[in-house]
Structures are given as C-alpha cells and as structure tokens.
C-alpha cells in the first residue's frame, strides 16, 4: 500500500473484509491474470493486504517467485501466517522505488489506486520496476451499477470518505485514457462487468462500516446514528437471494515495458 495507508484501516475487521472481497472477485482476477505470460520468474502483488490476492496471482500465473508488498506491518504479519510455496510478503510502500527484490516480470494492482494520493506518479514509478518486456496489470473499479437504494446510499458515503482522504473511489475511470509514460505501452484496456450477489455486497459493505470506528475520516463526516442506520440496512440484506442488483465495472489495463533493441 502507500504512505496514506488503507482508507478503512488495517484492523482484523478490515482484514476480514479483504478476505471476502478476494473470494468474491477471484474469478474476475484469475481471468484477467490469465492474459499474463505463464510462469514468469518474479511477480509482485502491489498493496497485497493480508495476502489473499497474492495467492490468487501465484495460482493463476505460476511465477517462480511471487512477492506481496504492503506498507502495513500488521497485514504483512497476517499474510506470512498463511504460507504457500514460492510466495513471500515484504513490508514496503509500493509508491517508493526500488522494490526490495529488484525489477519483476509482472506487476499486479487490484483495488489499489483509490488508496493512492497520486496514482499517475505511482504508476510511473512502478513502471521503472519492470524488466524489459514485463507486464503491468491494472485491475481497478471504474463504476458500480446498482438498483438497490441501500447500496446507492452506502456508496455515496464511501465516495465522500475516499475523497476526503485524497483518493478517488472510481479510480478505473482515470485509466480509460491512460498515458503510462516513456518505456511503457498499453496493450489492451477493457471494461469488464462483474456482478455480485446482494448478500455478498452487503457483507463486504457491512465489514467496511464496522471498520470505520478505526478511521476518524469517516466518523468526522457522518454522525454515529447515520452510520448505524446504514449498517442496520445492510444487515437486513444479509440473507437476500437477489442477484444483479449490483454490478462492478472493472477497468482492466495491460501495459508492457519496452523490449531492449
């Protein structure tokens, strides 16, 4: 992660939310990662959190060595407690270069950019940590479509919280006209729809709200009664069997580092 850290903290509750999010988005991530070269020597998962996405990278691509980077010592500790052959976790701010193990063949970013105060600069720095011909895979939220009013209310609140922290919730929109800089070419850019069941979305959102107590930004914007009201509304959706009430629009961008002549 970055010097700003996680918008919703790195508590146990935040870790549970990231675990659920990894399970919910695993099919979408695995499909995207399948575009990468199989079995690269070194792959980095940028802003790996408790390591759930890192293990998805390792299984989907099969690198000889997979390294998850995160600035949260707490999340890195949790990740290290779930060993997997060929996978390592290091405490490192992904906005700072060089990366601890040198340039990699693959850099993967999932739900990272909303936590960065200056995504273009961070991406430019990351590009310097790619070997010749290496790939940078960006998988970020461009939009979220919903029909349920509870989800609309919640996401309007989250948008304000992320903005107050200097980020942008729908960071994928900024990638639509991405200019990655010298030495890096955009190979593809697609918007992929990923529907999530009402119950799963409500569970993820409810865990975020549970973690707001550790983030003064949220409690400074919204009163305790308002937060409690939205939390209760989300609890009411926990057993819903509805589908297609909320769909994530994921912007998937593949960039390649120049190959030396």
PDB file of C-alpha atoms in Angstrom:
ATOM      1  CA  UNK A   1       0.000   0.000   0.000  1.00  0.00           C
ATOM      2  CA  UNK A   2       1.011   3.658   0.057  1.00  0.00           C
ATOM      3  CA  UNK A   3       2.035   6.266   2.580  1.00  0.00           C
ATOM      4  CA  UNK A   4      -1.664   7.121   3.043  1.00  0.00           C
ATOM      5  CA  UNK A   5      -2.432   3.579   4.114  1.00  0.00           C
ATOM      6  CA  UNK A   6      -5.803   1.869   3.831  1.00  0.00           C
ATOM      7  CA  UNK A   7      -8.854   4.081   3.731  1.00  0.00           C
ATOM      8  CA  UNK A   8     -10.594   1.676   6.124  1.00  0.00           C
ATOM      9  CA  UNK A   9      -7.614   0.761   8.284  1.00  0.00           C
ATOM     10  CA  UNK A  10      -5.732  -2.486   8.763  1.00  0.00           C
ATOM     11  CA  UNK A  11      -7.674  -3.921  11.688  1.00  0.00           C
ATOM     12  CA  UNK A  12      -8.895  -7.516  11.960  1.00  0.00           C
ATOM     13  CA  UNK A  13     -12.270  -6.368  10.626  1.00  0.00           C
ATOM     14  CA  UNK A  14     -10.591  -4.739   7.623  1.00  0.00           C
ATOM     15  CA  UNK A  15      -8.680  -7.964   7.015  1.00  0.00           C
ATOM     16  CA  UNK A  16     -11.911  -9.982   7.047  1.00  0.00           C
ATOM     17  CA  UNK A  17     -13.394  -7.615   4.511  1.00  0.00           C
ATOM     18  CA  UNK A  18     -10.383  -8.028   2.209  1.00  0.00           C
ATOM     19  CA  UNK A  19     -10.621 -11.797   2.510  1.00  0.00           C
ATOM     20  CA  UNK A  20     -14.275 -11.720   1.462  1.00  0.00           C
ATOM     21  CA  UNK A  21     -13.502  -9.303  -1.384  1.00  0.00           C
ATOM     22  CA  UNK A  22     -10.770 -11.631  -2.664  1.00  0.00           C
ATOM     23  CA  UNK A  23     -13.221 -14.539  -2.661  1.00  0.00           C
ATOM     24  CA  UNK A  24     -15.895 -12.501  -4.443  1.00  0.00           C
ATOM     25  CA  UNK A  25     -13.553 -11.122  -7.119  1.00  0.00           C
ATOM     26  CA  UNK A  26     -11.345 -14.211  -7.512  1.00  0.00           C
ATOM     27  CA  UNK A  27     -12.961 -15.322 -10.822  1.00  0.00           C
ATOM     28  CA  UNK A  28     -12.569 -11.848 -12.305  1.00  0.00           C
ATOM     29  CA  UNK A  29      -8.943 -11.546 -11.151  1.00  0.00           C
ATOM     30  CA  UNK A  30      -7.977 -15.048 -12.316  1.00  0.00           C
ATOM     31  CA  UNK A  31      -9.473 -14.438 -15.761  1.00  0.00           C
ATOM     32  CA  UNK A  32      -7.568 -11.182 -16.094  1.00  0.00           C
ATOM     33  CA  UNK A  33      -4.293 -12.685 -14.868  1.00  0.00           C
ATOM     34  CA  UNK A  34      -4.607 -15.427 -17.467  1.00  0.00           C
ATOM     35  CA  UNK A  35      -3.528 -12.804 -20.012  1.00  0.00           C
ATOM     36  CA  UNK A  36      -0.067 -12.727 -18.465  1.00  0.00           C
ATOM     37  CA  UNK A  37       2.813 -14.900 -19.562  1.00  0.00           C
ATOM     38  CA  UNK A  38       2.744 -18.203 -17.696  1.00  0.00           C
ATOM     39  CA  UNK A  39       5.440 -18.897 -15.113  1.00  0.00           C
ATOM     40  CA  UNK A  40       7.342 -15.596 -15.038  1.00  0.00           C
ATOM     41  CA  UNK A  41      10.413 -15.523 -12.847  1.00  0.00           C
ATOM     42  CA  UNK A  42       9.255 -12.773 -10.463  1.00  0.00           C
ATOM     43  CA  UNK A  43       5.775 -11.310  -9.882  1.00  0.00           C
ATOM     44  CA  UNK A  44       4.770  -8.553  -7.468  1.00  0.00           C
ATOM     45  CA  UNK A  45       1.323  -8.017  -5.953  1.00  0.00           C
ATOM     46  CA  UNK A  46       1.148  -4.299  -5.177  1.00  0.00           C
ATOM     47  CA  UNK A  47      -0.694  -3.407  -1.985  1.00  0.00           C
ATOM     48  CA  UNK A  48      -1.228  -7.052  -1.100  1.00  0.00           C
ATOM     49  CA  UNK A  49      -3.001  -6.508   2.231  1.00  0.00           C
ATOM     50  CA  UNK A  50      -3.288  -9.790   4.171  1.00  0.00           C
ATOM     51  CA  UNK A  51      -2.067 -11.698   1.119  1.00  0.00           C
ATOM     52  CA  UNK A  52      -5.278 -13.116  -0.353  1.00  0.00           C
ATOM     53  CA  UNK A  53      -4.752 -11.502  -3.760  1.00  0.00           C
ATOM     54  CA  UNK A  54      -1.092 -12.540  -3.767  1.00  0.00           C
ATOM     55  CA  UNK A  55      -2.045 -16.187  -3.567  1.00  0.00           C
ATOM     56  CA  UNK A  56      -4.504 -15.679  -6.439  1.00  0.00           C
ATOM     57  CA  UNK A  57      -1.618 -14.292  -8.517  1.00  0.00           C
ATOM     58  CA  UNK A  58       0.565 -17.266  -7.605  1.00  0.00           C
ATOM     59  CA  UNK A  59      -2.104 -19.815  -8.535  1.00  0.00           C
ATOM     60  CA  UNK A  60      -3.244 -18.072 -11.731  1.00  0.00           C
ATOM     61  CA  UNK A  61       0.162 -17.255 -13.231  1.00  0.00           C
ATOM     62  CA  UNK A  62       2.547 -19.697 -11.546  1.00  0.00           C
ATOM     63  CA  UNK A  63       5.571 -17.428 -11.079  1.00  0.00           C
ATOM     64  CA  UNK A  64       8.788 -18.953  -9.807  1.00  0.00           C
ATOM     65  CA  UNK A  65       8.633 -16.302  -7.091  1.00  0.00           C
ATOM     66  CA  UNK A  66       5.629 -14.209  -6.026  1.00  0.00           C
ATOM     67  CA  UNK A  67       6.074 -11.278  -3.645  1.00  0.00           C
ATOM     68  CA  UNK A  68       3.295  -9.325  -1.976  1.00  0.00           C
ATOM     69  CA  UNK A  69       4.220  -5.773  -0.991  1.00  0.00           C
ATOM     70  CA  UNK A  70       2.355  -3.732   1.594  1.00  0.00           C
ATOM     71  CA  UNK A  71       3.176  -0.854   3.924  1.00  0.00           C
ATOM     72  CA  UNK A  72       1.040  -2.330   6.726  1.00  0.00           C
ATOM     73  CA  UNK A  73       3.194  -4.400   9.065  1.00  0.00           C
ATOM     74  CA  UNK A  74       0.017  -5.867  10.540  1.00  0.00           C
ATOM     75  CA  UNK A  75      -1.275  -7.121   7.195  1.00  0.00           C
ATOM     76  CA  UNK A  76       2.154  -8.465   6.229  1.00  0.00           C
ATOM     77  CA  UNK A  77       2.269 -10.399   9.511  1.00  0.00           C
ATOM     78  CA  UNK A  78      -1.157 -11.911   8.802  1.00  0.00           C
ATOM     79  CA  UNK A  79      -0.121 -12.810   5.255  1.00  0.00           C
ATOM     80  CA  UNK A  80       3.052 -14.536   6.441  1.00  0.00           C
ATOM     81  CA  UNK A  81       0.955 -16.732   8.708  1.00  0.00           C
ATOM     82  CA  UNK A  82      -0.623 -18.382   5.662  1.00  0.00           C
ATOM     83  CA  UNK A  83       2.368 -19.980   3.964  1.00  0.00           C
ATOM     84  CA  UNK A  84       2.330 -21.011   0.310  1.00  0.00           C
ATOM     85  CA  UNK A  85       5.350 -22.339  -1.615  1.00  0.00           C
ATOM     86  CA  UNK A  86       7.091 -19.666  -3.681  1.00  0.00           C
ATOM     87  CA  UNK A  87       5.142 -16.801  -2.074  1.00  0.00           C
ATOM     88  CA  UNK A  88       6.704 -14.118   0.139  1.00  0.00           C
ATOM     89  CA  UNK A  89       5.428 -10.961   1.822  1.00  0.00           C
ATOM     90  CA  UNK A  90       7.503  -7.863   2.468  1.00  0.00           C
ATOM     91  CA  UNK A  91       6.698  -4.613   4.248  1.00  0.00           C
ATOM     92  CA  UNK A  92       7.214  -1.936   1.623  1.00  0.00           C
ATOM     93  CA  UNK A  93       5.440   1.229   0.436  1.00  0.00           C
ATOM     94  CA  UNK A  94       4.596   0.466  -3.195  1.00  0.00           C
ATOM     95  CA  UNK A  95       4.894   4.148  -4.124  1.00  0.00           C
ATOM     96  CA  UNK A  96       8.606   4.007  -3.321  1.00  0.00           C
ATOM     97  CA  UNK A  97      11.279   2.565  -5.574  1.00  0.00           C
ATOM     98  CA  UNK A  98      13.303   0.496  -5.980  1.00  0.00           C
ATOM     99  CA  UNK A  99      11.270  -2.525  -4.971  1.00  0.00           C
ATOM    100  CA  UNK A 100      13.053  -4.715  -2.419  1.00  0.00           C
ATOM    101  CA  UNK A 101      13.852  -7.609  -4.767  1.00  0.00           C
ATOM    102  CA  UNK A 102      14.583  -5.625  -7.909  1.00  0.00           C
ATOM    103  CA  UNK A 103      12.556  -5.369 -11.130  1.00  0.00           C
ATOM    104  CA  UNK A 104       9.917  -8.017 -11.814  1.00  0.00           C
ATOM    105  CA  UNK A 105       8.357  -9.645 -14.860  1.00  0.00           C
ATOM    106  CA  UNK A 106       4.798  -8.944 -13.664  1.00  0.00           C
ATOM    107  CA  UNK A 107       3.267  -6.217 -11.500  1.00  0.00           C
ATOM    108  CA  UNK A 108      -0.369  -6.655 -10.446  1.00  0.00           C
ATOM    109  CA  UNK A 109      -2.606  -3.958  -8.968  1.00  0.00           C
ATOM    110  CA  UNK A 110      -6.128  -4.727  -7.710  1.00  0.00           C
ATOM    111  CA  UNK A 111      -8.210  -2.147  -5.796  1.00  0.00           C
ATOM    112  CA  UNK A 112      -5.001  -0.234  -5.100  1.00  0.00           C
ATOM    113  CA  UNK A 113      -5.378   3.133  -6.815  1.00  0.00           C
ATOM    114  CA  UNK A 114      -8.190   4.560  -4.611  1.00  0.00           C
ATOM    115  CA  UNK A 115      -5.732   4.447  -1.712  1.00  0.00           C
ATOM    116  CA  UNK A 116      -3.062   6.484  -3.537  1.00  0.00           C
ATOM    117  CA  UNK A 117      -2.909  10.271  -3.408  1.00  0.00           C
ATOM    118  CA  UNK A 118      -1.134  10.494  -6.787  1.00  0.00           C
ATOM    119  CA  UNK A 119      -1.870   7.386  -8.919  1.00  0.00           C
ATOM    120  CA  UNK A 120      -0.155   8.640 -12.123  1.00  0.00           C
ATOM    121  CA  UNK A 121       3.136   9.223 -10.291  1.00  0.00           C
ATOM    122  CA  UNK A 122       2.842   5.882  -8.508  1.00  0.00           C
ATOM    123  CA  UNK A 123       2.240   4.062 -11.793  1.00  0.00           C
ATOM    124  CA  UNK A 124       5.165   5.831 -13.435  1.00  0.00           C
ATOM    125  CA  UNK A 125       7.400   4.770 -10.549  1.00  0.00           C
ATOM    126  CA  UNK A 126       6.102   1.203 -10.723  1.00  0.00           C
ATOM    127  CA  UNK A 127       6.899   1.058 -14.429  1.00  0.00           C
ATOM    128  CA  UNK A 128      10.589   1.516 -13.599  1.00  0.00           C
ATOM    129  CA  UNK A 129      10.395  -1.742 -11.645  1.00  0.00           C
ATOM    130  CA  UNK A 130       9.559  -3.855 -14.694  1.00  0.00           C
ATOM    131  CA  UNK A 131      12.100  -5.883 -16.603  1.00  0.00           C
ATOM    132  CA  UNK A 132      12.248  -5.459 -20.374  1.00  0.00           C
ATOM    133  CA  UNK A 133       9.042  -6.904 -21.826  1.00  0.00           C
ATOM    134  CA  UNK A 134       7.464  -7.202 -18.382  1.00  0.00           C
ATOM    135  CA  UNK A 135       3.756  -6.606 -17.815  1.00  0.00           C
ATOM    136  CA  UNK A 136       1.877  -4.189 -15.561  1.00  0.00           C
ATOM    137  CA  UNK A 137      -1.706  -5.395 -14.976  1.00  0.00           C
ATOM    138  CA  UNK A 138      -4.113  -2.837 -13.518  1.00  0.00           C
ATOM    139  CA  UNK A 139      -7.491  -4.066 -12.260  1.00  0.00           C
ATOM    140  CA  UNK A 140      -9.469  -1.178 -10.782  1.00  0.00           C
ATOM    141  CA  UNK A 141     -13.064  -0.069 -10.244  1.00  0.00           C
ATOM    142  CA  UNK A 142     -14.364   2.204 -12.980  1.00  0.00           C
ATOM    143  CA  UNK A 143     -18.029   2.185 -11.960  1.00  0.00           C
ATOM    144  CA  UNK A 144     -20.557   0.347  -9.830  1.00  0.00           C
ATOM    145  CA  UNK A 145     -24.108  -0.008 -11.107  1.00  0.00           C
ATOM    146  CA  UNK A 146     -26.858  -0.756  -8.621  1.00  0.00           C
ATOM    147  CA  UNK A 147     -30.630  -0.817  -8.343  1.00  0.00           C
ATOM    148  CA  UNK A 148     -30.943  -1.155  -4.575  1.00  0.00           C
ATOM    149  CA  UNK A 149     -31.264   2.188  -2.721  1.00  0.00           C
ATOM    150  CA  UNK A 150     -29.290   0.918   0.296  1.00  0.00           C
ATOM    151  CA  UNK A 151     -26.267   0.263  -1.900  1.00  0.00           C
ATOM    152  CA  UNK A 152     -26.626   3.678  -3.513  1.00  0.00           C
ATOM    153  CA  UNK A 153     -26.694   5.381  -0.121  1.00  0.00           C
ATOM    154  CA  UNK A 154     -23.711   3.433   1.153  1.00  0.00           C
ATOM    155  CA  UNK A 155     -21.561   4.053  -1.936  1.00  0.00           C
ATOM    156  CA  UNK A 156     -22.309   7.777  -1.866  1.00  0.00           C
ATOM    157  CA  UNK A 157     -20.952   7.770   1.688  1.00  0.00           C
ATOM    158  CA  UNK A 158     -17.854   5.790   0.725  1.00  0.00           C
ATOM    159  CA  UNK A 159     -17.183   8.125  -2.181  1.00  0.00           C
ATOM    160  CA  UNK A 160     -17.056  11.022   0.282  1.00  0.00           C
ATOM    161  CA  UNK A 161     -14.793   9.151   2.694  1.00  0.00           C
ATOM    162  CA  UNK A 162     -12.305   8.200  -0.031  1.00  0.00           C
ATOM    163  CA  UNK A 163     -12.329  11.743  -1.457  1.00  0.00           C
ATOM    164  CA  UNK A 164     -11.735  13.237   1.992  1.00  0.00           C
ATOM    165  CA  UNK A 165      -8.645  11.062   2.259  1.00  0.00           C
ATOM    166  CA  UNK A 166      -7.308  12.338  -1.048  1.00  0.00           C
ATOM    167  CA  UNK A 167      -8.326   9.343  -3.158  1.00  0.00           C
ATOM    168  CA  UNK A 168     -10.846   8.512  -5.844  1.00  0.00           C
ATOM    169  CA  UNK A 169     -13.254   5.612  -5.404  1.00  0.00           C
ATOM    170  CA  UNK A 170     -13.785   5.043  -9.130  1.00  0.00           C
ATOM    171  CA  UNK A 171     -10.087   5.181  -9.954  1.00  0.00           C
ATOM    172  CA  UNK A 172     -10.570   2.968 -13.004  1.00  0.00           C
ATOM    173  CA  UNK A 173     -12.172   5.878 -14.861  1.00  0.00           C
ATOM    174  CA  UNK A 174      -8.845   7.679 -14.889  1.00  0.00           C
ATOM    175  CA  UNK A 175      -7.301   4.671 -16.641  1.00  0.00           C
ATOM    176  CA  UNK A 176      -9.548   4.909 -19.689  1.00  0.00           C
ATOM    177  CA  UNK A 177      -7.141   7.358 -21.330  1.00  0.00           C
ATOM    178  CA  UNK A 178      -4.057   6.112 -19.543  1.00  0.00           C
ATOM    179  CA  UNK A 179      -0.739   7.505 -20.748  1.00  0.00           C
ATOM    180  CA  UNK A 180       1.769   5.297 -18.945  1.00  0.00           C
ATOM    181  CA  UNK A 181       4.875   7.250 -19.911  1.00  0.00           C
ATOM    182  CA  UNK A 182       8.111   6.502 -21.690  1.00  0.00           C
ATOM    183  CA  UNK A 183       9.126   2.894 -21.982  1.00  0.00           C
ATOM    184  CA  UNK A 184       5.633   1.512 -21.346  1.00  0.00           C
ATOM    185  CA  UNK A 185       2.939   0.720 -23.926  1.00  0.00           C
ATOM    186  CA  UNK A 186      -0.753  -0.032 -23.351  1.00  0.00           C
ATOM    187  CA  UNK A 187      -1.529  -3.404 -24.933  1.00  0.00           C
ATOM    188  CA  UNK A 188      -5.208  -3.540 -24.002  1.00  0.00           C
ATOM    189  CA  UNK A 189      -7.865  -1.757 -21.966  1.00  0.00           C
ATOM    190  CA  UNK A 190     -11.260  -3.311 -21.316  1.00  0.00           C
ATOM    191  CA  UNK A 191     -14.241  -2.668 -19.072  1.00  0.00           C
ATOM    192  CA  UNK A 192     -15.434  -5.956 -17.585  1.00  0.00           C
ATOM    193  CA  UNK A 193     -18.736  -6.346 -15.749  1.00  0.00           C
ATOM    194  CA  UNK A 194     -18.587  -8.389 -12.567  1.00  0.00           C
ATOM    195  CA  UNK A 195     -21.990  -8.992 -10.921  1.00  0.00           C
ATOM    196  CA  UNK A 196     -22.008  -9.628  -7.181  1.00  0.00           C
ATOM    197  CA  UNK A 197     -24.896 -11.102  -5.246  1.00  0.00           C
ATOM    198  CA  UNK A 198     -26.813  -8.752  -2.971  1.00  0.00           C
ATOM    199  CA  UNK A 199     -25.842 -10.762   0.120  1.00  0.00           C
ATOM    200  CA  UNK A 200     -22.120 -10.717  -0.746  1.00  0.00           C
ATOM    201  CA  UNK A 201     -22.110  -6.997  -1.475  1.00  0.00           C
ATOM    202  CA  UNK A 202     -23.980  -6.262   1.736  1.00  0.00           C
ATOM    203  CA  UNK A 203     -21.472  -8.353   3.712  1.00  0.00           C
ATOM    204  CA  UNK A 204     -18.469  -6.532   2.229  1.00  0.00           C
ATOM    205  CA  UNK A 205     -20.026  -3.120   2.806  1.00  0.00           C
ATOM    206  CA  UNK A 206     -21.063  -4.015   6.353  1.00  0.00           C
ATOM    207  CA  UNK A 207     -17.487  -5.002   7.226  1.00  0.00           C
ATOM    208  CA  UNK A 208     -16.286  -1.664   5.879  1.00  0.00           C
ATOM    209  CA  UNK A 209     -18.698   0.179   8.129  1.00  0.00           C
ATOM    210  CA  UNK A 210     -17.607  -1.951  11.083  1.00  0.00           C
ATOM    211  CA  UNK A 211     -14.067  -0.743  10.447  1.00  0.00           C
ATOM    212  CA  UNK A 212     -14.993   2.933  10.254  1.00  0.00           C
ATOM    213  CA  UNK A 213     -14.552   3.286  14.002  1.00  0.00           C
ATOM    214  CA  UNK A 214     -10.797   2.997  13.442  1.00  0.00           C
ATOM    215  CA  UNK A 215     -10.798   5.656  10.734  1.00  0.00           C
ATOM    216  CA  UNK A 216     -11.521   9.185  12.017  1.00  0.00           C
ATOM    217  CA  UNK A 217     -12.143  10.444   8.472  1.00  0.00           C
ATOM    218  CA  UNK A 218     -15.460   8.593   8.235  1.00  0.00           C
ATOM    219  CA  UNK A 219     -16.680   9.484  11.727  1.00  0.00           C
ATOM    220  CA  UNK A 220     -15.812  13.123  11.102  1.00  0.00           C
ATOM    221  CA  UNK A 221     -18.086  13.220   8.056  1.00  0.00           C
ATOM    222  CA  UNK A 222     -21.036  11.128   9.266  1.00  0.00           C
ATOM    223  CA  UNK A 223     -22.712  11.019  12.636  1.00  0.00           C
ATOM    224  CA  UNK A 224     -22.875   7.785  14.633  1.00  0.00           C
ATOM    225  CA  UNK A 225     -26.677   7.486  14.148  1.00  0.00           C
ATOM    226  CA  UNK A 226     -26.325   7.788  10.351  1.00  0.00           C
ATOM    227  CA  UNK A 227     -23.601   5.141  10.249  1.00  0.00           C
ATOM    228  CA  UNK A 228     -25.652   2.857  12.492  1.00  0.00           C
ATOM    229  CA  UNK A 229     -28.727   3.292  10.300  1.00  0.00           C
ATOM    230  CA  UNK A 230     -26.893   2.298   7.118  1.00  0.00           C
ATOM    231  CA  UNK A 231     -25.269  -0.623   8.944  1.00  0.00           C
ATOM    232  CA  UNK A 232     -28.705  -1.888  10.006  1.00  0.00           C
ATOM    233  CA  UNK A 233     -29.996  -1.569   6.440  1.00  0.00           C
ATOM    234  CA  UNK A 234     -27.070  -3.639   5.177  1.00  0.00           C
ATOM    235  CA  UNK A 235     -27.668  -6.237   7.898  1.00  0.00           C
ATOM    236  CA  UNK A 236     -31.190  -6.562   6.536  1.00  0.00           C
ATOM    237  CA  UNK A 237     -29.780  -7.686   3.184  1.00  0.00           C
ATOM    238  CA  UNK A 238     -27.522 -10.385   4.638  1.00  0.00           C
ATOM    239  CA  UNK A 239     -29.869 -13.250   3.699  1.00  0.00           C
ATOM    240  CA  UNK A 240     -31.081 -11.847   0.400  1.00  0.00           C
ATOM    241  CA  UNK A 241     -31.107 -14.255  -2.536  1.00  0.00           C
ATOM    242  CA  UNK A 242     -31.284 -11.432  -5.089  1.00  0.00           C
ATOM    243  CA  UNK A 243     -28.778 -11.102  -7.905  1.00  0.00           C
ATOM    244  CA  UNK A 244     -27.946  -8.431 -10.473  1.00  0.00           C
ATOM    245  CA  UNK A 245     -28.861  -5.674  -8.018  1.00  0.00           C
ATOM    246  CA  UNK A 246     -25.214  -4.551  -8.074  1.00  0.00           C
ATOM    247  CA  UNK A 247     -22.520  -4.936 -10.735  1.00  0.00           C
ATOM    248  CA  UNK A 248     -18.916  -3.781 -10.613  1.00  0.00           C
ATOM    249  CA  UNK A 249     -17.397  -2.305 -13.758  1.00  0.00           C
ATOM    250  CA  UNK A 250     -13.711  -3.264 -13.620  1.00  0.00           C
ATOM    251  CA  UNK A 251     -11.230  -1.470 -15.849  1.00  0.00           C
ATOM    252  CA  UNK A 252      -8.550  -3.987 -16.838  1.00  0.00           C
ATOM    253  CA  UNK A 253      -5.429  -2.495 -18.413  1.00  0.00           C
ATOM    254  CA  UNK A 254      -2.371  -4.410 -19.620  1.00  0.00           C
ATOM    255  CA  UNK A 255       0.859  -2.450 -20.170  1.00  0.00           C
ATOM    256  CA  UNK A 256       4.194  -3.786 -21.376  1.00  0.00           C
ATOM    257  CA  UNK A 257       7.668  -2.447 -20.711  1.00  0.00           C
ATOM    258  CA  UNK A 258       9.782  -1.786 -23.786  1.00  0.00           C
ATOM    259  CA  UNK A 259      11.988  -4.594 -25.007  1.00  0.00           C
ATOM    260  CA  UNK A 260      15.588  -3.556 -25.426  1.00  0.00           C
ATOM    261  CA  UNK A 261      16.815  -3.486 -29.036  1.00  0.00           C
TER     262      UNK A 261
END
